[in-house]
XYZ file of C-alpha atoms in Angstrom:
762
model
C 0.000 0.000 0.000
C 1.448 3.371 -0.982
C 2.136 6.063 1.626
C -0.928 8.010 2.697
C -1.208 11.473 1.153
C -2.150 14.443 3.305
C -5.886 14.745 2.592
C -8.192 16.949 4.628
C -11.519 15.434 5.600
C -13.940 16.089 2.777
C -17.043 16.039 4.996
C -15.993 18.655 7.539
C -17.306 21.770 5.788
C -20.640 20.008 5.365
C -20.744 19.196 9.090
C -19.383 22.468 10.440
C -21.580 24.787 8.369
C -24.758 22.938 9.252
C -25.638 21.898 5.713
C -26.312 18.469 7.111
C -29.207 16.058 7.286
C -29.735 15.151 10.925
C -32.577 12.806 11.801
C -34.206 15.390 14.075
C -34.449 17.798 11.130
C -36.213 15.336 8.814
C -39.935 15.941 8.914
C -42.056 14.479 6.088
C -45.399 16.236 5.552
C -47.940 15.274 8.185
C -45.373 14.117 10.742
C -46.702 13.282 14.194
C -44.582 13.555 17.321
C -43.969 10.840 19.888
C -43.255 11.558 23.564
C -42.811 9.084 26.419
C -43.905 9.236 30.034
C -41.116 7.688 32.085
C -40.847 6.248 35.551
C -39.170 8.298 38.291
C -38.934 5.095 40.356
C -36.223 2.423 40.010
C -38.518 -0.491 40.889
C -42.255 -0.354 41.450
C -45.624 -1.732 40.551
C -47.770 0.844 38.848
C -51.156 1.639 37.395
C -51.712 4.264 34.746
C -54.708 6.359 33.696
C -54.438 8.094 30.311
C -58.007 9.415 30.093
C -57.133 13.084 30.542
C -54.170 12.879 28.200
C -56.321 11.498 25.388
C -58.575 14.539 25.607
C -55.733 17.060 25.408
C -55.452 19.367 22.371
C -53.585 17.953 19.399
C -53.394 14.413 20.735
C -53.775 11.647 18.167
C -53.106 8.611 20.377
C -52.038 7.655 23.892
C -50.817 4.129 24.524
C -49.854 2.061 27.540
C -47.923 -1.176 27.673
C -51.109 -3.200 27.490
C -52.084 -1.411 24.272
C -48.856 -2.103 22.390
C -48.027 -5.562 23.754
C -50.107 -7.174 21.013
C -48.049 -5.374 18.373
C -44.706 -6.465 19.804
C -44.240 -8.239 23.130
C -40.711 -6.985 23.773
C -37.872 -5.147 22.086
C -36.097 -7.400 19.565
C -32.523 -8.238 20.478
C -29.487 -10.078 19.175
C -29.391 -12.024 22.438
C -31.691 -13.803 24.830
C -33.674 -11.685 27.259
C -35.166 -10.553 29.382
C -35.573 -7.701 26.899
C -37.431 -4.492 27.596
C -41.097 -4.171 26.754
C -41.826 -1.308 24.376
C -43.801 0.236 27.225
C -43.668 -1.293 30.697
C -46.603 -3.391 31.860
C -47.416 -3.412 35.613
C -43.774 -3.126 36.789
C -41.043 -0.568 36.109
C -37.461 -1.652 36.629
C -35.299 1.462 36.300
C -35.589 5.227 36.375
C -36.557 6.057 32.805
C -38.606 2.945 32.044
C -41.497 4.127 29.807
C -45.011 3.787 31.228
C -46.980 5.511 28.454
C -46.525 7.051 25.016
C -48.268 10.093 23.580
C -48.556 10.902 19.870
C -49.625 14.423 18.944
C -49.493 16.957 16.131
C -46.530 18.740 17.724
C -43.887 17.996 20.311
C -45.249 20.745 22.552
C -48.750 19.270 22.504
C -47.362 15.795 23.155
C -45.334 17.037 26.135
C -48.338 18.886 27.558
C -50.507 15.797 27.224
C -47.848 13.581 28.777
C -48.044 15.685 31.918
C -51.719 14.697 32.213
C -50.961 10.974 32.364
C -51.749 9.827 35.906
C -49.422 7.105 37.226
C -49.639 5.547 40.688
C -46.453 3.805 41.869
C -46.093 1.210 44.627
C -42.343 0.941 45.341
C -40.592 -2.440 45.373
C -37.172 -3.269 46.863
C -34.379 -2.248 44.499
C -31.382 -4.292 43.421
C -28.775 -1.573 43.611
C -25.555 -3.245 42.476
C -24.060 -6.553 41.343
C -23.304 -7.748 44.857
C -26.924 -7.157 45.857
C -28.090 -8.955 42.703
C -26.182 -12.098 43.687
C -27.200 -12.064 47.354
C -29.204 -15.046 48.577
C -32.144 -12.832 49.508
C -32.055 -10.702 46.350
C -35.439 -10.128 44.701
C -35.627 -11.633 41.232
C -36.228 -8.835 38.748
C -37.688 -11.097 36.054
C -39.500 -14.411 36.383
C -37.380 -16.046 33.670
C -34.187 -14.994 35.473
C -35.047 -15.517 39.110
C -31.381 -15.597 40.118
C -30.733 -12.331 38.221
C -27.939 -13.965 36.201
C -28.189 -13.418 32.433
C -24.747 -14.621 31.373
C -22.164 -17.039 32.736
C -18.938 -17.980 31.018
C -15.547 -19.363 31.927
C -12.253 -20.323 30.346
C -9.206 -22.115 31.740
C -5.906 -22.441 29.896
C -2.817 -24.052 31.363
C -2.510 -24.850 35.068
C -3.550 -21.733 36.935
C -3.712 -23.419 40.330
C -0.104 -24.591 40.058
C 1.056 -21.203 38.797
C -0.329 -19.460 41.867
C 0.771 -22.186 44.270
C 4.357 -21.924 43.015
C 4.450 -18.130 42.705
C 6.926 -16.035 44.678
C 4.650 -13.012 44.369
C 0.876 -12.792 44.003
C -0.859 -9.479 43.337
C -4.628 -9.423 43.994
C -6.893 -6.495 43.328
C -10.582 -5.682 42.989
C -11.250 -2.966 40.432
C -14.592 -1.321 39.787
C -15.224 0.082 36.329
C -17.841 2.812 36.829
C -20.850 3.300 34.612
C -20.187 5.828 31.884
C -22.407 7.493 29.301
C -21.526 7.762 25.610
C -22.465 11.469 25.592
C -22.831 11.684 21.825
C -23.273 15.232 20.563
C -26.557 14.211 18.915
C -29.142 12.445 21.104
C -30.963 9.418 19.730
C -33.666 10.168 17.167
C -35.916 8.320 14.712
C -38.487 9.121 12.032
C -40.694 6.342 10.611
C -42.511 7.154 7.362
C -45.103 4.950 5.625
C -44.655 5.059 1.838
C -46.308 3.296 -1.098
C -43.232 1.041 -1.275
C -43.217 0.184 2.430
C -41.574 2.154 5.222
C -38.615 4.501 5.327
C -36.968 4.873 8.716
C -34.407 7.602 9.340
C -32.417 6.952 12.477
C -29.374 8.265 14.294
C -27.581 4.933 14.418
C -24.323 3.153 13.731
C -26.127 0.022 12.567
C -28.884 0.638 9.982
C -28.687 -2.917 8.608
C -29.041 -4.430 12.064
C -31.854 -1.957 12.786
C -33.657 -3.110 9.621
C -33.290 -6.730 10.706
C -34.591 -6.073 14.231
C -37.448 -3.861 13.030
C -38.530 -6.692 10.753
C -38.296 -9.161 13.622
C -40.447 -7.004 15.880
C -43.033 -5.840 13.351
C -43.396 -8.758 10.976
C -42.780 -6.366 8.081
C -40.469 -8.019 5.513
C -37.008 -6.489 5.318
C -37.557 -5.779 1.619
C -40.285 -3.316 2.615
C -38.079 -1.519 5.143
C -35.577 1.119 4.097
C -33.402 2.314 6.974
C -31.276 5.412 6.486
C -28.686 6.713 8.927
C -28.080 10.267 7.679
C -25.437 12.407 9.336
C -24.937 10.888 12.782
C -23.555 13.042 15.572
C -21.460 10.497 17.425
C -22.033 6.883 18.321
C -19.325 5.322 20.514
C -21.254 2.042 20.638
C -24.456 3.487 22.082
C -26.288 4.225 18.820
C -27.607 0.697 18.422
C -31.306 -0.285 18.703
C -33.966 0.585 21.275
C -37.644 0.200 22.092
C -38.405 3.801 21.089
C -37.335 3.067 17.526
C -39.451 -0.070 17.398
C -42.491 1.803 18.683
C -41.998 4.661 16.204
C -42.326 2.208 13.308
C -45.331 0.463 14.834
C -46.973 3.825 15.511
C -46.424 4.877 11.899
C -48.029 1.648 10.731
C -50.953 1.981 13.130
C -51.659 5.633 12.288
C -50.495 5.568 8.658
C -48.628 8.818 9.283
C -44.950 9.666 9.716
C -43.964 9.508 13.392
C -40.882 11.195 14.866
C -39.153 10.931 18.219
C -36.051 12.741 19.474
C -34.653 12.149 22.945
C -34.144 15.057 25.272
C -30.652 15.263 26.704
C -31.696 13.955 30.125
C -33.832 11.268 28.475
C -30.818 10.237 26.408
C -28.641 10.010 29.508
C -31.225 7.931 31.363
C -32.068 5.474 28.581
C -29.140 5.103 26.161
C -27.014 2.093 27.085
C -24.413 2.835 29.718
C -20.948 1.394 29.350
C -18.370 -0.403 31.523
C -20.231 -1.111 34.854
C -17.987 -3.999 35.774
C -16.363 -5.508 38.857
C -12.973 -7.111 38.213
C -11.456 -9.461 40.779
C -8.026 -10.171 39.349
C -4.782 -11.780 40.427
C -1.305 -12.032 38.907
C 1.298 -14.675 39.783
C 5.008 -14.079 39.221
C 8.521 -15.004 40.245
C 10.616 -12.716 42.412
C 12.646 -11.617 39.376
C 9.544 -10.583 37.447
C 8.506 -13.483 35.228
C 4.701 -13.488 35.011
C 3.438 -17.048 35.404
C -0.334 -16.851 35.834
C -3.409 -14.658 35.530
C -6.789 -15.201 37.206
C -9.782 -13.031 36.266
C -13.314 -13.020 37.681
C -15.796 -10.498 36.320
C -19.244 -9.460 37.478
C -20.987 -7.274 34.927
C -23.989 -5.059 35.602
C -26.460 -5.652 32.754
C -28.986 -3.194 34.172
C -32.722 -3.809 34.250
C -32.956 -5.588 30.887
C -30.668 -7.229 28.375
C -29.865 -4.608 25.754
C -30.339 -5.245 22.045
C -26.640 -6.004 21.630
C -26.792 -8.483 24.516
C -25.113 -8.581 27.929
C -21.779 -9.625 26.509
C -19.896 -6.314 26.478
C -18.111 -7.537 29.575
C -17.173 -10.597 27.553
C -15.797 -8.458 24.735
C -12.405 -8.404 26.382
C -12.359 -11.970 27.719
C -9.722 -13.068 25.243
C -7.583 -9.970 25.733
C -6.740 -9.988 29.449
C -3.280 -11.523 28.833
C -2.499 -8.420 26.763
C 0.921 -8.231 25.155
C 2.452 -10.706 27.599
C 3.582 -14.323 27.406
C 1.094 -15.710 29.924
C 0.493 -19.428 29.526
C -1.727 -20.003 32.570
C -4.949 -18.014 32.355
C -8.337 -18.490 34.000
C -11.373 -16.371 33.242
C -14.921 -16.398 34.572
C -17.738 -13.948 34.057
C -21.264 -13.376 35.276
C -23.577 -10.619 34.086
C -26.457 -9.809 36.400
C -29.604 -7.709 36.450
C -29.984 -4.577 38.581
C -32.502 -1.734 38.766
C -30.415 0.560 36.609
C -30.243 1.607 32.972
C -29.340 -1.332 30.711
C -25.719 -1.509 29.639
C -24.217 -2.142 26.231
C -21.188 -1.406 24.121
C -19.113 1.696 24.807
C -15.946 2.562 22.886
C -13.834 -0.582 23.217
C -16.574 -2.836 24.639
C -14.604 -4.954 27.096
C -11.123 -4.344 25.735
C -10.469 -1.164 27.769
C -11.513 -3.072 30.875
C -9.158 -5.945 30.048
C -6.228 -3.632 29.397
C -6.935 -1.691 32.567
C -6.783 -4.838 34.684
C -3.575 -6.324 33.287
C -1.755 -2.986 33.095
C -2.671 -2.078 36.673
C -1.509 -5.508 37.849
C 1.800 -5.229 36.010
C 2.477 -1.848 37.613
C 1.603 -3.228 41.047
C 3.969 -6.142 40.462
C 6.739 -3.762 39.413
C 6.292 -1.778 42.619
C 6.231 -4.950 44.713
C 9.525 -6.322 43.351
C 11.238 -2.953 42.885
C 11.553 -3.039 39.090
C 10.963 -0.202 36.647
C 7.490 -0.781 35.151
C 8.766 -0.393 31.594
C 11.506 -2.959 32.109
C 9.029 -5.403 33.654
C 6.895 -5.108 30.550
C 9.925 -5.573 28.332
C 10.845 -8.715 30.228
C 7.433 -10.321 29.677
C 6.075 -9.161 26.348
C 5.785 -11.334 23.247
C 8.882 -10.957 21.093
C 8.719 -10.200 17.332
C 10.138 -13.585 16.358
C 7.307 -15.356 18.231
C 4.586 -14.103 15.869
C 2.099 -15.370 14.879
C 1.447 -15.970 18.578
C -1.425 -18.049 19.984
C -2.420 -16.583 23.346
C -3.898 -18.298 26.361
C -6.962 -16.159 25.697
C -7.667 -18.111 22.541
C -6.658 -15.643 19.833
C -3.676 -15.569 17.502
C -1.879 -12.262 17.051
C -0.541 -12.068 13.502
C 2.233 -9.499 13.923
C 3.685 -7.304 16.622
C 6.710 -5.288 17.654
C 5.982 -4.019 21.130
C 9.509 -2.739 21.619
C 9.086 -0.354 18.696
C 6.025 1.394 20.117
C 7.324 1.356 23.688
C 10.732 2.714 22.744
C 8.988 5.325 20.617
C 6.875 6.342 23.606
C 9.952 6.542 25.838
C 11.723 8.780 23.343
C 8.708 10.992 22.664
C 8.078 11.524 26.379
C 11.779 11.766 27.300
C 11.118 9.167 29.968
C 14.484 9.307 31.731
C 14.239 13.072 32.116
C 10.715 12.699 33.490
C 11.949 10.259 36.123
C 14.677 12.701 37.174
C 12.150 15.523 37.312
C 9.884 13.357 39.446
C 12.686 12.516 41.860
C 13.601 16.178 42.282
C 9.974 17.211 42.802
C 8.763 14.500 45.178
C 10.713 15.537 48.253
C 9.539 15.160 51.836
C 7.048 17.843 52.742
C 6.079 18.666 49.154
C 2.426 19.668 48.817
C 2.158 17.955 45.468
C 3.644 14.846 43.931
C 4.399 13.875 40.346
C 3.435 10.487 38.982
C 4.322 8.743 35.731
C 2.037 6.070 34.349
C 2.689 3.736 31.441
C 0.146 1.636 29.594
C 0.756 -0.866 26.816
C -2.071 -2.552 24.966
C -3.102 -4.815 22.137
C -6.700 -5.042 20.974
C -8.746 -7.226 18.659
C -10.628 -5.378 15.903
C -12.704 -6.386 12.905
C -15.094 -9.251 12.337
C -18.775 -8.449 12.618
C -21.983 -9.322 14.454
C -23.507 -12.236 12.533
C -27.044 -10.997 13.026
C -28.659 -13.055 10.229
C -27.733 -16.203 8.333
C -28.049 -14.466 4.980
C -26.187 -11.314 5.961
C -23.030 -10.494 4.019
C -20.672 -7.530 3.870
C -20.382 -5.910 0.453
C -18.765 -2.895 -1.161
C -19.365 -1.649 -4.685
C -17.464 0.747 -6.921
C -18.737 2.203 -10.165
C -16.780 4.397 -12.561
C -18.816 7.363 -13.804
C -18.075 10.039 -16.404
C -17.517 12.502 -13.556
C -15.462 10.257 -11.275
C -16.527 7.250 -9.254
C -19.201 6.102 -6.845
C -18.506 3.934 -3.805
C -21.333 2.157 -1.986
C -20.897 0.153 1.207
C -22.773 -0.977 4.281
C -21.012 1.215 6.808
C -22.193 4.305 8.642
C -20.129 7.361 9.528
C -20.693 9.076 12.875
C -17.812 11.525 12.962
C -15.342 8.873 11.820
C -14.262 10.395 8.504
C -15.412 7.437 6.422
C -16.280 9.522 3.368
C -12.700 10.744 3.110
C -11.140 7.356 3.767
C -13.340 5.507 1.277
C -12.692 8.145 -1.373
C -8.948 7.858 -0.804
C -8.998 4.085 -1.246
C -10.885 4.377 -4.538
C -8.717 7.286 -5.672
C -5.547 5.365 -4.935
C -6.647 2.488 -7.193
C -8.387 4.339 -10.027
C -6.449 7.578 -10.111
C -9.530 9.793 -9.872
C -9.475 12.852 -7.663
C -10.639 12.267 -4.099
C -13.241 14.996 -4.502
C -14.663 13.167 -7.538
C -15.546 10.042 -5.540
C -19.145 10.029 -4.346
C -19.515 7.939 -1.201
C -22.871 6.334 -0.412
C -23.299 4.714 3.001
C -25.804 4.356 5.817
C -28.667 3.438 3.473
C -30.019 -0.108 3.337
C -31.684 0.555 -0.027
C -28.436 1.539 -1.742
C -26.304 -1.013 0.094
C -28.636 -3.964 0.566
C -26.126 -5.944 2.585
C -23.835 -4.820 5.368
C -22.663 -5.320 8.916
C -22.422 -1.633 9.836
C -19.830 0.219 11.919
C -18.528 -0.746 15.359
C -15.548 -2.508 16.897
C -12.972 -0.644 14.777
C -13.917 -2.929 11.896
C -14.757 -0.599 9.032
C -11.371 0.075 7.456
C -9.905 -3.413 7.591
C -13.086 -5.355 6.798
C -15.145 -3.043 4.592
C -12.188 -1.056 3.285
C -10.646 -4.271 2.021
C -13.816 -5.140 0.092
C -13.899 -1.603 -1.285
C -10.272 -1.867 -2.388
C -10.912 -5.171 -4.142
C -13.996 -3.725 -5.854
C -11.935 -0.775 -7.084
C -9.288 -3.180 -8.382
C -12.035 -5.035 -10.236
C -13.215 -1.786 -11.831
C -9.660 -0.933 -12.805
C -9.284 -4.284 -14.575
C -12.524 -3.737 -16.493
C -11.498 -0.182 -17.342
C -8.171 -1.438 -18.708
C -10.039 -3.878 -20.926
C -12.299 -1.136 -22.274
C -9.402 1.285 -22.745
C -7.479 -1.395 -24.620
C -10.428 -1.808 -26.997
C -10.683 1.944 -27.485
C -6.928 2.330 -28.103
C -6.589 -0.960 -29.963
C -3.794 -2.306 -27.793
C -3.123 -5.008 -25.257
C -4.282 -4.194 -21.696
C -0.787 -5.041 -20.420
C 0.609 -2.163 -22.502
C -1.487 0.435 -20.698
C -0.559 2.728 -17.836
C -3.106 4.592 -15.706
C -2.039 7.823 -14.038
C -3.984 10.914 -13.010
C -7.113 9.731 -14.748
C -5.504 8.995 -18.120
C -4.712 5.710 -19.853
C -1.530 5.839 -21.930
C -0.062 3.219 -24.249
C 3.546 2.752 -23.186
C 6.019 4.209 -25.646
C 3.383 6.091 -27.650
C 1.289 9.234 -27.508
C -1.931 7.245 -27.703
C -4.127 8.008 -24.704
C -7.675 8.209 -23.458
C -9.227 9.438 -20.241
C -11.163 7.622 -17.568
C -14.141 9.772 -18.485
C -14.028 8.624 -22.101
C -13.571 5.020 -21.024
C -16.574 5.294 -18.699
C -18.693 6.708 -21.522
C -17.450 4.053 -23.931
C -18.421 1.316 -21.495
C -22.036 2.419 -21.917
C -22.125 3.688 -25.511
C -19.657 1.709 -27.606
C -21.736 -0.877 -29.442
C -18.655 -2.859 -30.455
C -17.987 -3.506 -26.770
C -21.512 -4.577 -25.893
C -21.637 -6.743 -29.007
C -18.590 -8.606 -27.714
C -20.288 -9.422 -24.437
C -19.235 -6.491 -22.244
C -21.828 -5.562 -19.657
C -22.589 -1.849 -19.917
C -20.872 0.281 -17.293
C -17.767 -0.150 -15.211
C -18.840 -1.482 -11.834
C -17.732 -4.176 -9.445
C -19.026 -5.545 -6.142
C -16.958 -7.515 -3.692
C -17.763 -9.161 -0.378
C -15.498 -9.176 2.635
C -14.414 -11.946 4.934
C -15.877 -11.549 8.419
C -12.939 -13.550 9.752
C -10.701 -10.515 9.191
C -9.375 -9.581 12.622
C -6.525 -7.179 13.289
C -4.451 -6.496 16.381
C -3.303 -2.882 16.732
C -1.079 -2.120 19.683
C 0.691 0.759 21.339
C 2.283 2.355 24.370
C 0.974 5.460 26.150
C 2.277 7.565 29.026
C 0.600 10.025 31.369
C 2.307 12.526 33.655
C 0.163 13.834 36.513
C 0.569 16.116 39.491
C -1.409 15.242 42.615
C -2.101 17.877 45.260
C -1.778 15.888 48.478
C -3.735 18.479 50.475
C -6.804 18.697 48.203
C -6.584 15.472 46.194
C -6.764 17.341 42.891
C -5.151 15.507 39.965
C -3.752 17.581 37.103
C -2.753 15.974 33.828
C 0.530 17.575 32.769
C 1.508 15.507 29.743
C 0.173 12.672 27.631
C 1.938 10.843 24.807
C 1.089 7.784 22.773
C 2.818 5.759 20.083
C 0.566 3.311 18.254
C 0.888 0.718 15.512
C -2.279 0.650 13.421
C -0.753 -0.976 10.363
C -0.695 0.782 7.023
C -2.098 4.295 7.053
C -4.766 5.624 4.696
C -5.216 9.043 6.323
C -2.815 10.100 9.063
C -4.916 13.034 10.238
C -7.972 10.852 10.813
C -5.854 8.304 12.687
C -4.404 10.967 14.969
C -7.887 12.335 15.607
C -9.251 8.905 16.479
C -6.407 8.138 18.887
C -6.586 11.518 20.591
C -10.393 11.503 20.766
C -10.384 8.037 22.280
C -7.716 9.070 24.767
C -9.865 12.019 25.846
C -12.730 9.654 26.660
C -10.373 7.300 28.482
C -8.839 10.129 30.497
C -12.311 11.402 31.384
C -13.377 7.949 32.548
C -10.298 7.723 34.731
C -10.553 11.204 36.213
C -14.162 12.355 36.481
C -16.882 10.627 34.404
C -19.386 8.429 36.250
C -23.112 7.774 36.038
C -23.861 7.698 39.751
C -26.806 6.254 41.668
C -27.887 6.522 45.286
C -28.417 3.533 47.568
C -31.945 3.035 46.183
C -30.834 2.948 42.515
C -31.991 6.490 41.783
C -29.753 8.191 39.236
C -28.116 11.289 40.729
C -26.341 12.421 37.559
C -29.307 12.863 35.169
C -27.927 15.827 33.206
C -24.687 17.469 32.128
C -25.004 19.679 35.189
C -24.210 16.558 37.214
C -22.472 14.203 34.783
C -19.015 15.582 34.039
C -17.793 15.308 30.456
C -14.442 16.785 29.420
C -14.170 20.310 28.103
C -11.209 21.937 26.398
C -10.205 23.419 29.759
C -9.784 19.920 31.202
C -7.373 18.754 28.511
C -3.870 19.288 27.246
C -2.194 19.051 23.863
C -1.377 15.384 23.352
C 1.610 14.136 21.426
C 1.217 11.055 19.279
C 3.300 9.097 16.810
C 3.052 5.844 14.887
C 4.999 2.741 14.018
C 3.971 0.346 11.250
C 3.796 -3.416 11.012
C 1.217 -4.195 8.299
C -1.576 -6.575 9.249
C -1.492 -9.879 7.388
C -5.248 -10.501 7.560
C -6.372 -8.032 4.893
C -5.056 -6.736 1.557
C -4.700 -3.165 2.798
C -2.496 -4.174 5.723
C -4.513 -1.850 7.957
C -5.661 -2.302 11.549
C -8.423 -0.777 13.645
C -7.825 2.526 15.387
C -11.127 3.922 16.664
C -10.843 2.531 20.185
C -7.087 2.609 20.772
C -6.965 5.775 22.855
C -9.930 4.754 25.005
C -8.164 1.470 25.743
C -4.746 2.866 26.600
C -5.642 5.989 28.567
C -7.388 4.797 31.772
C -4.542 2.581 33.031
C -1.932 5.155 32.009
C -3.664 7.822 34.107
C -4.320 5.538 37.069
C -0.810 4.133 37.043
C 0.449 7.719 37.144
C -1.792 8.628 40.086
C -0.723 5.541 42.034
C 2.917 6.153 41.109
C 2.604 9.546 42.784
C 0.781 8.283 45.875
C 2.311 4.861 46.483
C 5.234 6.261 48.538
C 2.620 7.769 50.871
C 1.140 4.318 51.449
C -1.874 4.653 49.149
C -2.616 1.270 47.555
C -5.606 2.143 45.383
C -8.137 4.839 44.530
C -11.635 4.196 43.252
C -12.352 5.185 39.656
C -12.850 7.960 38.718
C -10.049 9.502 40.756
C -11.914 12.656 41.716
C -10.251 15.047 44.185
C -12.537 13.818 46.970
C -11.661 10.164 46.398
C -7.946 10.879 46.174
C -8.123 13.010 49.323
C -10.014 10.230 51.120
C -7.364 7.678 50.136
C -4.592 9.924 51.452
C -6.444 10.638 54.702
C -7.137 6.940 55.246
C -3.391 6.293 55.235
C -2.633 9.260 57.491
C -5.182 8.079 60.048
C -3.734 4.562 60.333
């Protein structure tokens, strides 16, 4: 693959100037507006009276759970339930559970009518956390899951018992990954429109093809009659998947034979969009006194929330294979339970299990380094998989194709000037200092690619068609701030020689791309981009054949550069435009069996998996009197394989790191001891602002992936994976000499201060 040219994102002007097509702005004539009445109680029996609401001005319909249960018993899902009802019947199970729906001529009229819905709640005992869910006397939240357990899994490789029995050093920790919210710039939204051809559904989603499949499952409407379009999508991060509101919007449109629209309010979005992380990790590391890691034991308890989300409870399982990380660990045991609580359901959030896995192993490695008195970088160097050992089959059950962990780590050390930082730390952290410096390192490897096999007949395709004005690329992905339009245009441009601006990219539309697996898990470039590249190569071959006919030469004698075919050694030439026109108009070509037009469609292999890796470092200053943590520096060096667009890669890594830093330092969806959410808005839930951040420094190393023709790897989740352990290792590096062993995540000033005071009082 040739070096990536410097190409600015082609979609940015469109997004920045507002000449965009957001779902909330799409209003077909006659659109009705859907509003939900939601429970303020985490767990209660209830009765509802909608009589007054039905008589309110502008109201077209008011429904309860009993009304809509005959249409669809519960929200369709890719996993076993219990799944949420479209509207709760008799019992609510989390704050935000819908108890009624109002459809009116305007949003204002729907909101006014919703306030007239009379709901009487009879509180029930709440299951407030995973420990309470597993208690012997815990109330069962659903009859079909009386023990509250919705997922159990385990894996055992090697002899873990012997590894721990023989270990010189054992490090045991219990980490709690807090609930976090995706905080996409655009809240969830949907518009369902009945048409003579069926139904068109516009939705703010990462997964329009999966949405089409699930809408068909829940409604009984054939997929061929459903067109799902994800227009411009303002952020996804795993949360823009599928929900009951979207199912009900379609059913309402069918029932009323009118377009129906719903857009979440910001607080509604925070209460009802899947939360991420929400995981207890009980982990242990076995090692020799000189630092050889010999065993890893992991037990997870995931909080699934009140219902199993449409993507299933397995986000905690997403990192099951990755806990050994970059290390040669032969003895590995893993077990996981996901349980129900009276909180918002959980789902995928940037990384979906892999940040949690990296956090655990990287925290343990740092704790081991401190225990045996070894520099944490050198301990990693001693244990990581060496380049000559690739491909490497891990105890987690995956095979890494390539890797050079020394290259990224040494790059990080050089970029951060690690030795100078250690000297600076030593000079600063003197007795009596009111603040302390800490340096945290994090190394990671992640698995990207593949795809959710949501239907037996689902395939991933990409199509390229040469046009007189350039080219058209069609694929089953969806962009949500990810720069896909630029990347796809670059891939086609690189093969066909057309200008990037002349490539029209079509995505996020199940009518134009009938088959697709959508965008998540850092899969798009390696999986879909590979199919797109092969389709462009197919078009190039066909174009060479047509050009050879036009120029009366052998295809092997042709060169293609800057949109022009030239016969080697002659002045004979023709343009791509003329070749495209000839492919339609030249009767001599069609008479010889050429299909009109220059197009090609290719499918991709869902077994394509890539393993990007990297090394990140955080420098923090901790005020030991107030507990305030200040991030002073952050660097990262990553290997994401061959590069298509360096600017987009840097943006993805830095954006992910911002979310990881925020999770480590201040983001948390918090609940009280009765499972009432106490962070229901951005006044309470802290997301990072520019004032909270610093200029990051990033760099890259390259070992091309062997699993796909582009040699690329995933990059969208790298920063979110690497940042939390880097920050926490830095905080603990600063505080460990004071006797602080751990701080709960996020490491807010109050929590850090409490940890320091706890040591001082002993």
